[in-house]
XYZ file of C-alpha atoms in Angstrom:
278
model
C -130.360 108.882 15.646
C -133.111 110.311 17.497
C -135.587 107.896 19.308
C -139.324 107.884 18.912
C -141.693 107.740 21.397
C -144.984 108.475 22.144
C -148.516 107.877 23.705
C -151.916 107.289 21.237
C -155.378 108.066 22.544
C -158.548 110.077 21.462
C -158.682 112.175 23.062
C -155.444 113.198 23.607
C -154.993 117.094 24.343
C -154.733 116.831 28.165
C -152.372 114.427 28.552
C -148.821 114.937 30.838
C -147.110 112.292 29.655
C -144.657 114.185 27.183
C -144.127 116.484 29.895
C -142.506 114.262 31.985
C -141.039 111.678 29.505
C -139.124 114.119 27.468
C -137.975 115.862 30.312
C -136.663 112.414 31.782
C -134.761 112.061 27.888
C -133.254 115.257 28.398
C -132.603 114.540 32.497
C -130.792 111.340 31.304
C -128.948 112.572 28.255
C -130.689 110.745 25.822
C -131.106 111.442 22.651
C -135.236 110.776 22.411
C -138.465 112.702 21.723
C -142.278 111.560 23.036
C -144.715 112.944 21.188
C -148.714 112.610 22.051
C -150.699 111.206 19.138
C -154.300 111.541 18.461
C -156.189 108.605 16.883
C -159.944 107.999 16.406
C -161.151 104.439 17.152
C -161.837 103.641 13.489
C -157.895 104.644 13.004
C -156.630 102.497 15.603
C -155.468 99.333 13.215
C -153.432 101.986 10.705
C -151.811 104.016 13.452
C -150.187 100.575 14.951
C -149.387 99.993 11.285
C -147.835 103.427 11.230
C -146.118 102.684 14.068
C -144.299 99.872 13.436
C -143.466 101.158 9.980
C -141.946 104.271 11.017
C -139.584 102.513 13.525
C -141.189 103.894 16.990
C -139.389 102.480 19.480
C -142.445 102.699 21.912
C -145.449 103.936 22.767
C -148.114 104.460 25.843
C -151.949 103.529 24.973
C -154.525 104.971 26.401
C -158.563 105.618 26.765
C -160.322 104.262 24.709
C -157.805 101.979 22.852
C -156.226 100.078 25.976
C -158.245 96.975 25.270
C -159.036 97.283 21.291
C -155.344 97.256 20.700
C -154.546 93.703 21.816
C -155.330 91.878 19.186
C -153.078 94.167 16.520
C -150.296 93.511 18.539
C -147.390 90.604 17.949
C -147.113 89.662 21.583
C -148.710 90.492 24.909
C -147.486 89.982 28.165
C -148.883 87.682 30.680
C -150.177 90.661 33.203
C -151.248 92.758 30.611
C -153.253 89.559 29.116
C -155.200 88.768 32.739
C -155.828 91.830 33.189
C -157.333 92.284 29.250
C -155.507 95.594 28.627
C -151.999 97.231 27.485
C -150.934 100.263 28.019
C -147.498 100.485 27.008
C -146.223 98.862 24.213
C -142.502 97.741 23.086
C -141.163 97.927 19.439
C -138.272 95.464 19.010
C -136.938 94.056 15.919
C -140.062 94.850 14.456
C -142.520 93.321 16.481
C -144.773 95.013 18.734
C -145.309 93.323 22.516
C -147.640 94.730 24.919
C -147.442 95.257 28.586
C -149.358 97.346 31.427
C -147.779 98.924 33.825
C -151.111 101.022 35.455
C -151.560 98.123 37.988
C -148.047 97.644 38.725
C -147.369 101.684 38.906
C -150.454 101.750 41.470
C -148.882 99.134 43.551
C -145.662 100.835 43.855
C -146.902 104.354 44.544
C -149.334 102.556 47.184
C -145.985 101.747 48.911
C -144.723 104.703 49.401
C -146.818 105.619 52.003
C -147.628 101.878 52.987
C -146.895 98.665 53.610
C -149.224 96.606 50.839
C -148.920 92.827 52.415
C -152.253 91.258 55.065
C -154.034 94.722 54.945
C -158.095 94.312 54.372
C -158.745 96.543 51.521
C -162.001 98.290 50.342
C -161.697 98.931 46.120
C -164.294 101.461 45.005
C -165.149 100.256 41.160
C -164.958 97.856 38.607
C -164.159 99.662 35.598
C -160.874 99.800 33.409
C -158.761 100.977 35.970
C -159.748 98.884 38.676
C -159.311 95.915 36.977
C -155.871 96.618 36.616
C -155.453 97.469 40.390
C -157.373 94.881 41.382
C -155.567 92.569 39.644
C -151.965 93.782 40.925
C -152.797 94.350 44.514
C -154.147 90.498 44.856
C -150.767 89.313 43.770
C -149.607 90.930 47.400
C -149.220 88.661 50.077
C -151.994 87.978 52.792
C -154.046 91.143 50.768
C -157.818 90.720 50.575
C -160.434 92.968 49.420
C -164.237 94.032 49.169
C -165.164 95.694 46.146
C -167.892 98.159 46.511
C -169.159 99.058 42.632
C -172.722 101.036 41.449
C -173.445 97.359 39.526
C -172.600 94.710 41.799
C -172.767 92.240 39.125
C -169.694 93.611 37.346
C -167.394 93.299 40.808
C -168.848 89.625 41.222
C -167.788 88.850 37.409
C -164.466 90.685 37.667
C -163.171 88.328 40.614
C -165.197 85.518 39.028
C -162.794 85.833 35.879
C -159.825 86.706 38.209
C -160.254 83.988 40.505
C -160.236 85.544 43.852
C -163.047 84.354 45.110
C -161.297 83.222 48.797
C -159.929 86.913 49.032
C -162.713 89.109 47.499
C -165.842 89.703 47.948
C -168.746 92.243 46.029
C -170.397 94.475 48.504
C -173.344 97.156 48.405
C -172.761 100.520 50.173
C -174.517 99.823 53.016
C -172.237 96.915 53.505
C -169.022 98.892 52.388
C -169.965 101.377 55.414
C -170.804 98.946 58.013
C -167.631 97.342 57.686
C -165.513 101.033 57.218
C -163.987 100.564 60.330
C -161.929 97.605 59.449
C -160.475 98.593 56.516
C -156.671 99.780 56.169
C -156.606 101.217 52.864
C -159.526 102.256 50.440
C -158.938 102.746 47.104
C -160.594 105.029 44.867
C -160.958 103.799 41.137
C -163.960 105.874 39.665
C -164.334 109.270 38.122
C -166.078 110.311 41.341
C -164.857 113.843 42.423
C -162.853 114.859 39.593
C -162.926 118.186 37.628
C -165.568 119.764 37.202
C -167.655 117.620 39.495
C -165.392 118.447 42.901
C -168.527 118.187 45.238
C -168.828 114.387 44.770
C -167.602 112.062 46.939
C -168.067 107.907 46.444
C -168.628 106.590 49.901
C -169.098 108.557 53.525
C -166.224 108.834 55.837
C -168.182 109.125 59.242
C -166.370 105.641 60.843
C -163.176 106.163 58.812
C -160.344 104.633 61.308
C -157.779 107.213 62.271
C -154.611 105.563 60.796
C -156.408 104.290 57.373
C -154.760 105.129 53.908
C -157.468 106.369 51.526
C -155.606 106.686 48.206
C -157.619 108.647 44.887
C -156.591 108.041 41.412
C -157.857 110.951 40.411
C -155.252 113.908 40.262
C -157.745 116.898 38.893
C -158.281 117.923 41.355
C -155.126 117.420 43.375
C -157.021 116.823 46.517
C -160.311 115.744 45.989
C -163.609 115.968 48.633
C -162.979 112.514 48.996
C -158.938 112.772 50.475
C -160.145 116.099 52.184
C -162.471 114.317 54.207
C -159.877 111.609 55.062
C -157.250 113.758 55.785
C -159.441 116.104 58.537
C -160.076 112.415 59.835
C -156.233 112.091 60.784
C -156.085 109.387 57.354
C -152.767 109.149 55.286
C -154.115 110.353 51.921
C -152.835 109.792 48.130
C -153.744 111.147 45.306
C -153.027 110.103 41.557
C -149.997 111.836 40.959
C -147.815 108.993 42.153
C -149.221 106.462 39.998
C -149.063 108.575 37.197
C -145.558 109.080 37.503
C -144.857 104.946 38.763
C -146.463 103.750 35.808
C -144.645 106.176 33.302
C -141.682 105.236 35.131
C -142.191 101.511 34.396
C -143.020 102.357 30.991
C -140.046 103.999 30.535
C -137.792 100.878 32.072
C -139.333 98.668 29.323
C -138.629 100.926 26.331
C -134.971 101.726 27.253
C -133.575 100.137 30.290
C -133.134 103.203 31.901
C -134.485 104.363 35.642
C -136.225 107.769 35.422
C -136.171 110.006 38.546
C -140.086 109.439 39.908
C -139.611 111.960 42.274
C -139.162 114.477 39.461
C -141.885 113.244 37.289
C -144.378 113.793 40.147
C -142.934 117.296 40.746
C -143.468 118.126 37.177
C -147.263 117.061 37.227
C -147.601 118.915 40.255
C -146.401 122.203 39.593
C -148.030 121.847 35.896
C -151.820 121.204 38.003
C -150.824 124.461 40.325
C -150.374 122.722 43.377
C -148.806 120.628 45.749
C -148.567 116.618 46.009
C -150.622 114.876 48.710
């Protein structure tokens, strides 16, 4: 019998998850289907009950349900519990277990362009995406990080919640710009520079060191103004396509036990967006 997988979110029409997961099922010869489900916030509890009742084998969770779904699940992985967000649910023996592959997926993507251990990083943003990324990056040996956020109190609260005082600090824009030559990796986790506001950039890069890595989780446009400026300064740049592909691949493995072709996923997303990956 064909297995059913999916993603729930609101809005959901823009998602490219069905594109890459259905291709992976086909590529691996699996009898399965992945579908996008629009779920309004007020309907989340009913939707989760429906997934269980229909025997859905697994599903992804996207905005705005990643936090609110947690009390509706039977079990939550420790990593997802610490982050406070679930983006992947495995349905097994009538039980729903939540995971978070956003953070680990980002780390795996970053490792495609640089070693992550013993790096000094600047992380821009302290929102939902940043939570998963910061928590996962600080699990890597020797990583230290400054967090730049429009509301410094939010960054401070995040550091206190994760108990990262010894390796992490909140900084102002002035402090971040002054420290720019010391950062090995800059991670941009906000919506600044996303289509249609493509001329915006979250930080000036005038003193960026030449071989720094600048990673932006945005993938529409494929090259943000931040990445364009970084590339022109000789930095290694990475857009959000690889993170999207790696978090999807980790979810796929959680559901099926099979490892999909991540490069194939990246290519599909990049082609759909009409460009070439950074």
